[in-house]
XYZ file of N, CA and C in Angstrom:
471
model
N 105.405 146.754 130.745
C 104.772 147.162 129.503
C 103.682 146.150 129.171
N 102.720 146.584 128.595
C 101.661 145.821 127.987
C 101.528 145.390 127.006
N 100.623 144.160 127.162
C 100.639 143.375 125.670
C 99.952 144.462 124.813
N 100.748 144.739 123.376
C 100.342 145.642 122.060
C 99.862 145.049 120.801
N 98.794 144.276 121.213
C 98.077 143.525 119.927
C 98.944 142.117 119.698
N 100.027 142.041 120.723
C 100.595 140.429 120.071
C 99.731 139.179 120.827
N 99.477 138.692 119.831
C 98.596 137.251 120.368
C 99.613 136.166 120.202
N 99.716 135.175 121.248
C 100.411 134.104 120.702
C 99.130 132.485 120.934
N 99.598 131.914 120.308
C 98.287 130.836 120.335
C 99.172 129.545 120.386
N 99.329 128.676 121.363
C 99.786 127.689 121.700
C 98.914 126.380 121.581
N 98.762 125.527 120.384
C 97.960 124.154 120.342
C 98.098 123.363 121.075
N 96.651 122.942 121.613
C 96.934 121.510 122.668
C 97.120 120.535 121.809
N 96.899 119.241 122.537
C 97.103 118.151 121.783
C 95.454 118.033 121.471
N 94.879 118.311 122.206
C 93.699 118.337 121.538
C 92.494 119.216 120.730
N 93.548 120.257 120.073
C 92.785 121.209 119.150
C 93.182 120.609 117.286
N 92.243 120.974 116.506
C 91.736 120.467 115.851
C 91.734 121.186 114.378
N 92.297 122.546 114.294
C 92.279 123.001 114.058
C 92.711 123.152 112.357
N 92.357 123.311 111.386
C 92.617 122.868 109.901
C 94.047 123.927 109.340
N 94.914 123.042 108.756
C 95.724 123.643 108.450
C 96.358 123.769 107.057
N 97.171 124.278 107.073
C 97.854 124.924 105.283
C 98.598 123.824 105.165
N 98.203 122.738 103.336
C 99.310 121.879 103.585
C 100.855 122.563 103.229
N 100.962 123.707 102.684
C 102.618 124.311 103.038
C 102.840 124.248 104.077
N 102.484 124.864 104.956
C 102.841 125.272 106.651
C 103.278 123.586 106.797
N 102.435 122.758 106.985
C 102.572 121.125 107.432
C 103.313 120.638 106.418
N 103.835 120.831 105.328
C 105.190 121.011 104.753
C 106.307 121.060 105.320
N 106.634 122.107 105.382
C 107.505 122.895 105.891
C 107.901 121.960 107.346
N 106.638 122.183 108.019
C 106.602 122.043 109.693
C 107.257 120.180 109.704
N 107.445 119.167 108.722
C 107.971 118.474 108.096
C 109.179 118.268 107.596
N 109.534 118.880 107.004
C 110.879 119.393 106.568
C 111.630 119.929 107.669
N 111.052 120.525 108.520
C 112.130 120.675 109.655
C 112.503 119.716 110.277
N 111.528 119.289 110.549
C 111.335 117.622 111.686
C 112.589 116.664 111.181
N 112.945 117.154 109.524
C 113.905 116.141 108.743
C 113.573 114.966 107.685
N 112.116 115.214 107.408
C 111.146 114.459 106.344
C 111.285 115.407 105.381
N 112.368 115.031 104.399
C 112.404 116.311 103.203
C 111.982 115.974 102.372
N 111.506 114.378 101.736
C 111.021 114.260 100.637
C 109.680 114.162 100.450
N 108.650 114.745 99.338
C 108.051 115.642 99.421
C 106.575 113.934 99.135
N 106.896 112.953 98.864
C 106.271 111.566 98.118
C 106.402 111.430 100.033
N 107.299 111.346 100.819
C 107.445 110.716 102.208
C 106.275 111.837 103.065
N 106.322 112.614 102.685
C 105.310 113.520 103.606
C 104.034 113.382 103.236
N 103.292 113.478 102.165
C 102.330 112.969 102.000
C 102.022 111.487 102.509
N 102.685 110.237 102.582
C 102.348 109.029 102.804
C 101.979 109.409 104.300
N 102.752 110.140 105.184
C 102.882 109.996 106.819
C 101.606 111.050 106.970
N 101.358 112.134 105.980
C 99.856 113.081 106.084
C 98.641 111.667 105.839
N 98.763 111.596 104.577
C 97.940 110.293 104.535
C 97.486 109.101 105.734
N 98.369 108.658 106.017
C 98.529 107.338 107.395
C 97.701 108.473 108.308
N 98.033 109.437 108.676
C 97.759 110.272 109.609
C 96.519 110.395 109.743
N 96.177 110.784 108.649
C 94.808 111.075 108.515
C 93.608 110.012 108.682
N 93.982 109.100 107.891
C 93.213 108.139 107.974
C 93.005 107.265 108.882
N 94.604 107.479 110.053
C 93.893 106.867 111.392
C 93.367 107.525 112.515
N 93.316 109.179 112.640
C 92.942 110.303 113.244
C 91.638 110.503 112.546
N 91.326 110.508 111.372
C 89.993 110.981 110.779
C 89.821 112.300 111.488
N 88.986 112.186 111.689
C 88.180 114.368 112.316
C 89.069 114.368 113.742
N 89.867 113.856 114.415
C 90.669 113.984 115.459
C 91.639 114.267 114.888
N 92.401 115.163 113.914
C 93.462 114.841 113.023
C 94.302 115.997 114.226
N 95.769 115.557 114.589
C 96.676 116.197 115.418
C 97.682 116.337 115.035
N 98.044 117.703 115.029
C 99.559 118.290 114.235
C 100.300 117.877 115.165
N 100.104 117.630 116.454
C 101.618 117.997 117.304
C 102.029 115.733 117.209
N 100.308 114.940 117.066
C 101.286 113.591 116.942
C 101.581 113.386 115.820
N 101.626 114.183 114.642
C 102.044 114.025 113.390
C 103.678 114.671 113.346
N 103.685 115.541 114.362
C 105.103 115.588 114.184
C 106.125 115.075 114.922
N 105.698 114.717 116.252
C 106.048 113.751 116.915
C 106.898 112.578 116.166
N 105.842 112.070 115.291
C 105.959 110.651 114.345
C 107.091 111.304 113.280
N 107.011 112.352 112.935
C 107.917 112.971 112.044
C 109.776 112.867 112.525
N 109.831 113.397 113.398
C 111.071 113.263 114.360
C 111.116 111.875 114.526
N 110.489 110.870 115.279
C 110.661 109.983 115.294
C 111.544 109.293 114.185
N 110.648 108.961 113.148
C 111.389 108.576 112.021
C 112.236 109.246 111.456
N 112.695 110.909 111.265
C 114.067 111.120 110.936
C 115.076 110.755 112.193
N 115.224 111.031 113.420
C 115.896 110.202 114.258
C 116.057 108.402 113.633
N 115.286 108.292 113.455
C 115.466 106.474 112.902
C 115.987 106.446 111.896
N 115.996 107.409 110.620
C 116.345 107.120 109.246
C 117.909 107.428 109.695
N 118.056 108.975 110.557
C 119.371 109.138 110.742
C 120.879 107.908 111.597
N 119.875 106.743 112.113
C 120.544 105.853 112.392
C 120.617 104.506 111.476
N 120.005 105.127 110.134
C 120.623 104.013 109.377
C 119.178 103.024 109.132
N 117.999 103.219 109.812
C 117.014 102.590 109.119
C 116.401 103.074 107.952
N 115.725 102.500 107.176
C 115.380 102.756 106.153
C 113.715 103.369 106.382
N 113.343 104.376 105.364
C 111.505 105.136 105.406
C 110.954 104.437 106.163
N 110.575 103.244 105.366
C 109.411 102.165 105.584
C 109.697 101.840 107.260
N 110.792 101.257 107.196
C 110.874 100.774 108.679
C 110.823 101.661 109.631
N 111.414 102.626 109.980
C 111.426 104.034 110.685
C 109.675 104.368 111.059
N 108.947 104.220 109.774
C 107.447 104.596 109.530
C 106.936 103.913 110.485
N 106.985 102.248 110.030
C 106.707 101.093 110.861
C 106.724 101.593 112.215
N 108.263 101.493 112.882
C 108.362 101.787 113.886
C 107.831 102.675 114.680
N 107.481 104.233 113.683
C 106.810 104.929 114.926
C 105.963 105.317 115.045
N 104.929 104.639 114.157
C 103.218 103.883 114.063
C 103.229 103.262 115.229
N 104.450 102.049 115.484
C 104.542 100.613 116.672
C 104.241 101.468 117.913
N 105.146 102.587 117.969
C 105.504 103.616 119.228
C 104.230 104.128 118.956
N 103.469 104.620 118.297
C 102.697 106.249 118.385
C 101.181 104.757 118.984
N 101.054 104.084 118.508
C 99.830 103.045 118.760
C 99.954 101.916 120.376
N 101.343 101.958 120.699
C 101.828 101.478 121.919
C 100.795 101.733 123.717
N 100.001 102.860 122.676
C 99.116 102.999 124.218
C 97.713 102.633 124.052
N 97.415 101.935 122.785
C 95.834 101.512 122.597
C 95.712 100.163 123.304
N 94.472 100.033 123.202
C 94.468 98.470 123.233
C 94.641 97.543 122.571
N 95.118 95.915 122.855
C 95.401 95.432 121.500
C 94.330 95.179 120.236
N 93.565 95.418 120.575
C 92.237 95.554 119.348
C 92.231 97.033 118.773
N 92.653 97.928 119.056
C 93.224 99.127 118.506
C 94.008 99.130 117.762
N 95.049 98.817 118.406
C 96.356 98.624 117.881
C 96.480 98.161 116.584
N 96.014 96.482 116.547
C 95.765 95.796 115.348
C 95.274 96.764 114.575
N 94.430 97.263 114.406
C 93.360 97.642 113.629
C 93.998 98.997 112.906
N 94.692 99.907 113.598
C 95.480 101.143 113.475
C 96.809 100.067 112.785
N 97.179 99.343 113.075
C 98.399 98.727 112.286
C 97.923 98.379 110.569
N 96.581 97.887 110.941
C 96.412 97.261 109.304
C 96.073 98.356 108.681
N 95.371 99.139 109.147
C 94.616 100.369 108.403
C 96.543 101.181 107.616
N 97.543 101.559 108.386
C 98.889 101.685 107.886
C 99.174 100.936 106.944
N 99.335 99.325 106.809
C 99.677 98.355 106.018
C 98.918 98.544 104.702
N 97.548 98.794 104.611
C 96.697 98.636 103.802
C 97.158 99.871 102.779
N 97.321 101.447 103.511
C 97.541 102.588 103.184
C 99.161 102.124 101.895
N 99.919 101.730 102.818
C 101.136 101.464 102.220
C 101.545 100.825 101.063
N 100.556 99.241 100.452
C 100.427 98.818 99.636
C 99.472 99.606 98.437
N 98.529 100.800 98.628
C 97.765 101.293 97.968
C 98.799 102.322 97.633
N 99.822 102.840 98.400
C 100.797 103.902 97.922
C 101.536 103.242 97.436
N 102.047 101.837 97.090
C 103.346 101.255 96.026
C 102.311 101.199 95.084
N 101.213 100.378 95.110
C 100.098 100.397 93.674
C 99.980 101.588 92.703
N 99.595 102.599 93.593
C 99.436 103.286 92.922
C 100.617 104.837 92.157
N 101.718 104.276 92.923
C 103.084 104.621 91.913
C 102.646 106.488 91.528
N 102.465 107.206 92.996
C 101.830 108.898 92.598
C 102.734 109.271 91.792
N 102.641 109.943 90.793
C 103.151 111.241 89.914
C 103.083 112.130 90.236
N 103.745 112.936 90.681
C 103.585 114.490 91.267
C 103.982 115.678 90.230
N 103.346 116.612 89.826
C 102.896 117.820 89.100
C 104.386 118.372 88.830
N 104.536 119.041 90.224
C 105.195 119.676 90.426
C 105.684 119.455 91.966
N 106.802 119.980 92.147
C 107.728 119.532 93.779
C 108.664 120.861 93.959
N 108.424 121.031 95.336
C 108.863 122.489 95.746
C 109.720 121.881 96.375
N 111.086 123.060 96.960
C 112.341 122.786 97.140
C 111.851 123.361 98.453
N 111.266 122.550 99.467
C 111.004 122.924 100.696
C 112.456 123.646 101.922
N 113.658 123.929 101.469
C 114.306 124.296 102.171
C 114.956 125.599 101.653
N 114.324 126.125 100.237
C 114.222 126.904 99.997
C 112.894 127.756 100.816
N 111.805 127.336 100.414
C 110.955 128.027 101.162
C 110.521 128.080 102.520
N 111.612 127.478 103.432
C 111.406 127.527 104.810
C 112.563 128.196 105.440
N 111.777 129.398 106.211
C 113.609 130.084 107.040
C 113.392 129.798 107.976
N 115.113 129.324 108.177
C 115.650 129.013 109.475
C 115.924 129.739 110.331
N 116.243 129.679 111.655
C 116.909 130.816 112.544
C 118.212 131.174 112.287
N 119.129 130.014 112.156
C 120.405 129.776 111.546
C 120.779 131.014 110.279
N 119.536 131.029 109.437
C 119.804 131.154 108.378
C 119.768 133.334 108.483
N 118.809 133.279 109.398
C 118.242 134.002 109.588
C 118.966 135.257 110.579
N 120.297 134.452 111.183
C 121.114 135.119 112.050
C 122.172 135.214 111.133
N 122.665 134.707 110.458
C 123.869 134.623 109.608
C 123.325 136.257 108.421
N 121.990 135.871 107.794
C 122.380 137.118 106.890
C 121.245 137.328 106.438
N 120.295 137.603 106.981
C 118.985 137.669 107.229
C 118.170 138.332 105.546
N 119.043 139.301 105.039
C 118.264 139.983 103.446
C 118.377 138.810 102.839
N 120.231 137.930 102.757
C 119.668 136.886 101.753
C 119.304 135.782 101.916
N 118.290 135.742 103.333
C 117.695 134.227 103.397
C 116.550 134.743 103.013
N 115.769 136.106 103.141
C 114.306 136.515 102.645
C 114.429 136.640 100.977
N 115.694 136.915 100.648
C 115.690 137.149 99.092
C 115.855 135.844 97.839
N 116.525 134.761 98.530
C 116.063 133.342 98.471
C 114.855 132.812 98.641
N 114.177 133.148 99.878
C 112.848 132.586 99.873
C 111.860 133.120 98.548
N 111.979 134.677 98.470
C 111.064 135.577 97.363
C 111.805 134.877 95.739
N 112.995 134.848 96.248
C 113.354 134.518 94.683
C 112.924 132.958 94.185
N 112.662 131.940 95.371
C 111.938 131.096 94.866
C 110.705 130.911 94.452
N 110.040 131.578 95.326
C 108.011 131.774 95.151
C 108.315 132.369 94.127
N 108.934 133.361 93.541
C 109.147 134.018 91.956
C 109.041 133.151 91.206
N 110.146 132.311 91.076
C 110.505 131.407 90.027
C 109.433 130.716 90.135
N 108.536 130.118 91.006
C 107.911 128.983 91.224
C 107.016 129.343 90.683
N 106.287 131.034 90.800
C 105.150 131.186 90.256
C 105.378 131.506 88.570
N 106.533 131.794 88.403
C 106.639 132.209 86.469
C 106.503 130.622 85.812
N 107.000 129.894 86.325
C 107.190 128.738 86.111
C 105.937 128.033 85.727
N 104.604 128.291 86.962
C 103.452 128.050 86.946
C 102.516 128.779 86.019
N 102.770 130.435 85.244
C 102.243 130.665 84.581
C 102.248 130.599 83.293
N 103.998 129.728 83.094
C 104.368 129.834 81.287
C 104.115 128.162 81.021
């Protein structure tokens, strides 16, 4: 049988491509980065040492990394540390340095500046699982709708 209009699109490591910060949410929250202040810092770091090279697949890489690390008992920061140490391990050492401080610098400007956030979505509400999805599939879609509901009445009153 023939392909019927399904496209599938597989990212290299080197496409470039701009994305939804929900989706990179979410795509976060799976990885095991659920708090919503921790994902922005690691989008942030990310960004600012990728600039216009910015890469989803070593951003999540780094994502796993550090929930694997937190899940053994290290703490954000260090976990972070660590898989900056790992993700920068193949530059040179004048790279390296430089990608290390540019992190350090990021990190002290994120305790300074102490973010306030608006509003914070219950990212495991709005992400379905397969799990979730084999078990009882109407009420993992009727959870997801019943949150974007709430989320949006919420946003208009």
């Amino acid at each position: 049988m023939r392909n019927r209009g399904v496209e599938i699109c597989i990212p290299t490591p080197q496409s470039t491509l701009p994305s939804n910060p929900l989706d990179v949410a979410s795509l976060l929250n799976i990885c095991g980065i659920r708090d919503i202040k921790q994902q922005k810092l690691l989008v942030r770091i990310h960004e600012t040492l990728h600039g216009t090279q910015y890469k989803l697949n070593e951003m999540l890489q780094v994502a796993t990394f550090i929930s694997q690390q937190m899940s053994k008992g290290f703490g954000f920061l260090k976990s972070l540390r660590n898989a900056f140490h790992e993700l920068c391990g193949s530059l040179d050492d004048r790279s390296k340095k430089e990608a290390l401080r540019k992190m350090e610098e990021i990190l002290l400007d994120n305790f300074q500046e102490e973010l306030q956030m608006e509003s914070s979505y219950d990212l495991d509400s709005i992400t379905l699982r397969m799990s979730d999805l084999r078990c009882n599939s109407r009420l993992a879609l009727i959870r997801q709708q019943g949150f974007l509901l709430q989320s949006t009445v919420q946003k208009l009153t």
